[in-house]
XYZ file of C-alpha atoms in Angstrom:
277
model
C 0.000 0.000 0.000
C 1.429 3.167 -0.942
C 0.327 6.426 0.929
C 3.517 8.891 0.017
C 1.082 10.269 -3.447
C -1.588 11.263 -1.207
C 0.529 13.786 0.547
C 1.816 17.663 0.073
C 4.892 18.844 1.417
C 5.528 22.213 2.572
C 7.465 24.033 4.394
C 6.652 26.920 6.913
C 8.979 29.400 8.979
C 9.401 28.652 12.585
C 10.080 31.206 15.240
C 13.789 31.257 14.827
C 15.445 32.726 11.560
C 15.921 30.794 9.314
C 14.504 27.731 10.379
C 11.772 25.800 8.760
C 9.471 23.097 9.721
C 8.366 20.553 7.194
C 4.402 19.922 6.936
C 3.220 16.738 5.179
C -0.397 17.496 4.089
C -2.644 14.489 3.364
C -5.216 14.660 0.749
C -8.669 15.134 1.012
C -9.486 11.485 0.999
C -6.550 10.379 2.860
C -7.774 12.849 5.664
C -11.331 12.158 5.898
C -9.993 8.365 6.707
C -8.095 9.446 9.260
C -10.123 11.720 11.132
C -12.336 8.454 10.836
C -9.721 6.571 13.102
C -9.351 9.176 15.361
C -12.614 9.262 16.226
C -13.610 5.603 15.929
C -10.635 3.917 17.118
C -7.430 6.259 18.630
C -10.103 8.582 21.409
C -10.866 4.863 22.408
C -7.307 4.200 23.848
C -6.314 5.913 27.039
C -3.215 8.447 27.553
C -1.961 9.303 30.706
C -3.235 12.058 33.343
C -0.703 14.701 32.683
C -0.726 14.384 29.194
C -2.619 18.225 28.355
C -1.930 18.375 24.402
C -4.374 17.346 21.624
C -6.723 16.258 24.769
C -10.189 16.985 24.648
C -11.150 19.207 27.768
C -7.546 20.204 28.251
C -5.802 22.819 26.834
C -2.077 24.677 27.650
C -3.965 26.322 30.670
C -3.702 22.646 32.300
C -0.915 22.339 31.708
C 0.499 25.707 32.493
C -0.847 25.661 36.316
C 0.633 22.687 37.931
C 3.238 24.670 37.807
C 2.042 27.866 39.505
C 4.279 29.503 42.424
C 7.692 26.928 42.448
C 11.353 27.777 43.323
C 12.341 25.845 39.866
C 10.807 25.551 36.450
C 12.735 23.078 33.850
C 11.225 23.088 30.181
C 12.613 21.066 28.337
C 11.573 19.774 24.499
C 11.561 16.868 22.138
C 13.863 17.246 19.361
C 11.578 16.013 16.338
C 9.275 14.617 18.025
C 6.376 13.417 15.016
C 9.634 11.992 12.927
C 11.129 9.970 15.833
C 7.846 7.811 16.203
C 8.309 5.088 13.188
C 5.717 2.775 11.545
C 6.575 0.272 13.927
C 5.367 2.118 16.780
C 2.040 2.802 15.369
C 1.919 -0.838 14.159
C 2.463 -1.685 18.054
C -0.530 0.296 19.021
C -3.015 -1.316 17.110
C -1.454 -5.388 17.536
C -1.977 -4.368 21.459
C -5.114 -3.085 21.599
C -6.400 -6.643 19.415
C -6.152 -5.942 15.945
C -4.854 -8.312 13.550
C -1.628 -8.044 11.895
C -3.875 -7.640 8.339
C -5.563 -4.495 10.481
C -2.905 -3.464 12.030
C -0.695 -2.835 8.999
C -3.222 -0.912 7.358
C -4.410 1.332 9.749
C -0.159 2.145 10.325
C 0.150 2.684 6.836
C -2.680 4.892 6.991
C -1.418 7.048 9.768
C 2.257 7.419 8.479
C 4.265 8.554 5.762
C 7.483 7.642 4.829
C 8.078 5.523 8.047
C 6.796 8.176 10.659
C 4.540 9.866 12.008
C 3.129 13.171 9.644
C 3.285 16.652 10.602
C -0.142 17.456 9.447
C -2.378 14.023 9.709
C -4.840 14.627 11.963
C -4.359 11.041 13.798
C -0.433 12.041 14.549
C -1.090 14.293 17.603
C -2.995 11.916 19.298
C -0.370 8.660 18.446
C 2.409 10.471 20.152
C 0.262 10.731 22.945
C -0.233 7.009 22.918
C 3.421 6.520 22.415
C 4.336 8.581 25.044
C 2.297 6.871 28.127
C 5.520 5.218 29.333
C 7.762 8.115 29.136
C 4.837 10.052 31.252
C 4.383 7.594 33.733
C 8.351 7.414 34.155
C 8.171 11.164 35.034
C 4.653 10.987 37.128
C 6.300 8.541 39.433
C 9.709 10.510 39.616
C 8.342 13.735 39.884
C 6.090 12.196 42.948
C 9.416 10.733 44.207
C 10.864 13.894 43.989
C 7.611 15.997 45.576
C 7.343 17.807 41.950
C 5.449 18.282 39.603
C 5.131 17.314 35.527
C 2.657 17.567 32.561
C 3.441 17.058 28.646
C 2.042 19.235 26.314
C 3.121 17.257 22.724
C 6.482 17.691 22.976
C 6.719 20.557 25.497
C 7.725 18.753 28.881
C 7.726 20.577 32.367
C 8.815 19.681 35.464
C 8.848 21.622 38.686
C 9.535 22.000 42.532
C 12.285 23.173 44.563
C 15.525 24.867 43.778
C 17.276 21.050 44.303
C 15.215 19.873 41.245
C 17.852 21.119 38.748
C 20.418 18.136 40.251
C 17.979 15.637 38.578
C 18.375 17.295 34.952
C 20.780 14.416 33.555
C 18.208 11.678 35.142
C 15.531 13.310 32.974
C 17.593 13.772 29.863
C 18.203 9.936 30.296
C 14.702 9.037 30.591
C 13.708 10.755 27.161
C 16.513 9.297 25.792
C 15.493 5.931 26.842
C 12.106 5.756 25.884
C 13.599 6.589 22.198
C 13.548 10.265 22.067
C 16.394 12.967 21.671
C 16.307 16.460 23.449
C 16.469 19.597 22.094
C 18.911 21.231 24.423
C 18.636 24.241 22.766
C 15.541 24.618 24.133
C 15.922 23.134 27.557
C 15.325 25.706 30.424
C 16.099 26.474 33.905
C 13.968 28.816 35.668
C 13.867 29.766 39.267
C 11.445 31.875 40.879
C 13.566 35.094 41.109
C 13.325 35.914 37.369
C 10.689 34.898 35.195
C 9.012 31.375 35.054
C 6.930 30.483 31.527
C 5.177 27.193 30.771
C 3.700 27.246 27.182
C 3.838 30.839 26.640
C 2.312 31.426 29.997
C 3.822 33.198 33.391
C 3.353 30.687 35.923
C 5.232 32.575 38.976
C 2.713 33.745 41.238
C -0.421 33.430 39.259
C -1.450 32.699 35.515
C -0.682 35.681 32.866
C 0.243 36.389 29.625
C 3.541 38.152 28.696
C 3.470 41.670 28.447
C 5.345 41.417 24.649
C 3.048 39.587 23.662
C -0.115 41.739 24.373
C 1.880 44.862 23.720
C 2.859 42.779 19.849
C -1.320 42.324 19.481
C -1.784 45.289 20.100
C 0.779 47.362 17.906
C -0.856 45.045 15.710
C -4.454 46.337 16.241
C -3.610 49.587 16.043
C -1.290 49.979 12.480
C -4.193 47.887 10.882
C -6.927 50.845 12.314
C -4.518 53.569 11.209
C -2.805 52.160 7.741
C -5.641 49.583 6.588
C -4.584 45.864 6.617
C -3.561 45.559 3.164
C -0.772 48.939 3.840
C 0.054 47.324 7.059
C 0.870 43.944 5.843
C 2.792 45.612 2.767
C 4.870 47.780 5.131
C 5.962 45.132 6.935
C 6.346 42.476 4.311
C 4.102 39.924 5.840
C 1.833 37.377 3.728
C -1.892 38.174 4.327
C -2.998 34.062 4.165
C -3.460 33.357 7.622
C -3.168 36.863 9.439
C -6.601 37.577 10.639
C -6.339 34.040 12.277
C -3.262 34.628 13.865
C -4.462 38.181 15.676
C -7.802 36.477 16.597
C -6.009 32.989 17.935
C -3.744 35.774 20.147
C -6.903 36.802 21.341
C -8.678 34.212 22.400
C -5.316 32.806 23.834
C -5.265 36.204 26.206
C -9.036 35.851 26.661
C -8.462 32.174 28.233
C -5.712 33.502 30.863
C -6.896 37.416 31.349
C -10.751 37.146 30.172
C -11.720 41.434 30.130
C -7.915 42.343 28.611
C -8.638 39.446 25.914
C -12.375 40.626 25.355
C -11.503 43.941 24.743
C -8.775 43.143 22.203
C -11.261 40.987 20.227
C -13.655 44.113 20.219
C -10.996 46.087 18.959
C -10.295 43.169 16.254
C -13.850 43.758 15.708
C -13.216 47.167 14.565
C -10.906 46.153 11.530
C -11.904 46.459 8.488
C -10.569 43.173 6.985
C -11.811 43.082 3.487
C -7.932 42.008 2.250
């Protein structure tokens, strides 16, 4: 069965110059199936408590405020986390939960591409949370060991407790490593309670808010598109109108969910844009 000519590749900027992430886009068809097994067969199978990502009822707020008021914050990140979970893995998933090996090679095929997991198939977020039970329920038992606390958000993991926790960082390098991941140590983070602690793009020191940059950014925003027009605004800054209305309104909404009036009031003012573009 061959699934590779029912995909689109693309590639899209991530936040660091320079850097790209590749997106393999199913087709139509391929999708609809998918979304089929998702529904039907993957939200059957159970992922682990602290698992907040792709979860229905749970959302980055979860998993932001376990971590509310700690001496130490350590973030630290999967390095390619989609591509390091192989056909075989997926393959696993179904032959344990009592499919047949006729089954449970087509439904893997189904749900990868080129040997792993796709960045875009709306069955892969949910997998890696599948896959990922045993490396959370390493971490739930050593973070209750340790009088801490954890929660995964896809690849996003946090752990935190007391200013000792940072002695444990090798022990839970090893433990991604072992259950067949790699860590992005350019991403990993320390963060003590004297400077600034964020979990998912949310302060978690004394109480749950949203970075000033970031309101201040959606806001700068607001205001050039009220004063140039969006189509000058994007032009001036040499930014490609596709998905820009989303982005402002998903900011939003994300400030809404943390700081409900300051979000409500940028979505009126969002409201006030003239976005024929």
């Amino acid at each position: 069965m061959v699934t590779e000519m029912f995909y689109k590749e693309i590639s899209i900027p991530k936040k660091r110059l320079g850097e790209y992430r590749d997106i393999s886009i199913p087709a139509q068809g391929l999708k609809y199936i998918q979304r089929w097994i998702l529904d039907n067969i993957l939200y059957n199978i159970p992922v682990s408590e602290v698992c907040t990502g792709f979860v229905k009822e749970k959302s980055i707020i979860d998993n932001a405020k376990k971590h509310i008021n700690k001496d130490c914050v350590i973030n630290m990140d999967i390095k390619d986390f989609f591509p390091s979970i192989t056909y075989n893995d997926v393959f696993f998933i179904f032959k344990y939960y009592g499919y047949t090996n006729e089954v449970s090679f087509l439904l893997s095929k189904l749900c990868s591409y080129k040997g792993s997991l796709p960045q875009g198939a709306p069955t892969s977020p949910y997998i890696s949370n599948i896959i990922s039970y045993k490396l959370d329920v390493r971490f739930m038992l050593l973070a209750k060991k340790l009088k801490a606390d954890y929660s995964r958000y896809a690849d996003d993991i946090t752990i935190s407790g007391n200013k000792y926790l940072v002695k444990y960082l090798k022990v839970f390098k090893n433990i991604l490593i072992e259950e067949g991941f790699k860590v992005n140590e350019r991403k990993t983070r320390i963060q003590y309670s004297n400077k600034r602690q964020e979990v998912t793009g949310i302060i978690v020191n004394n109480k749950l808010s949203v970075p000033k940059e970031t309101k201040q950014y959606l806001r700068q925003q607001i205001y050039y598109c009220k004063r140039f027009g969006v189509n000058s605004h994007l032009a001036r800054i040499g930014i490609q109108k596709s998905n820009y209305k989303e982005h402002l309104y998903g900011m939003a909404f994300f400030i809404k969910m943390i700081q409900q009036e300051e979000g409500e009031n940028m979505l009126n003012n969002l409201n006030d844009i003239d976005w024929d573009y």
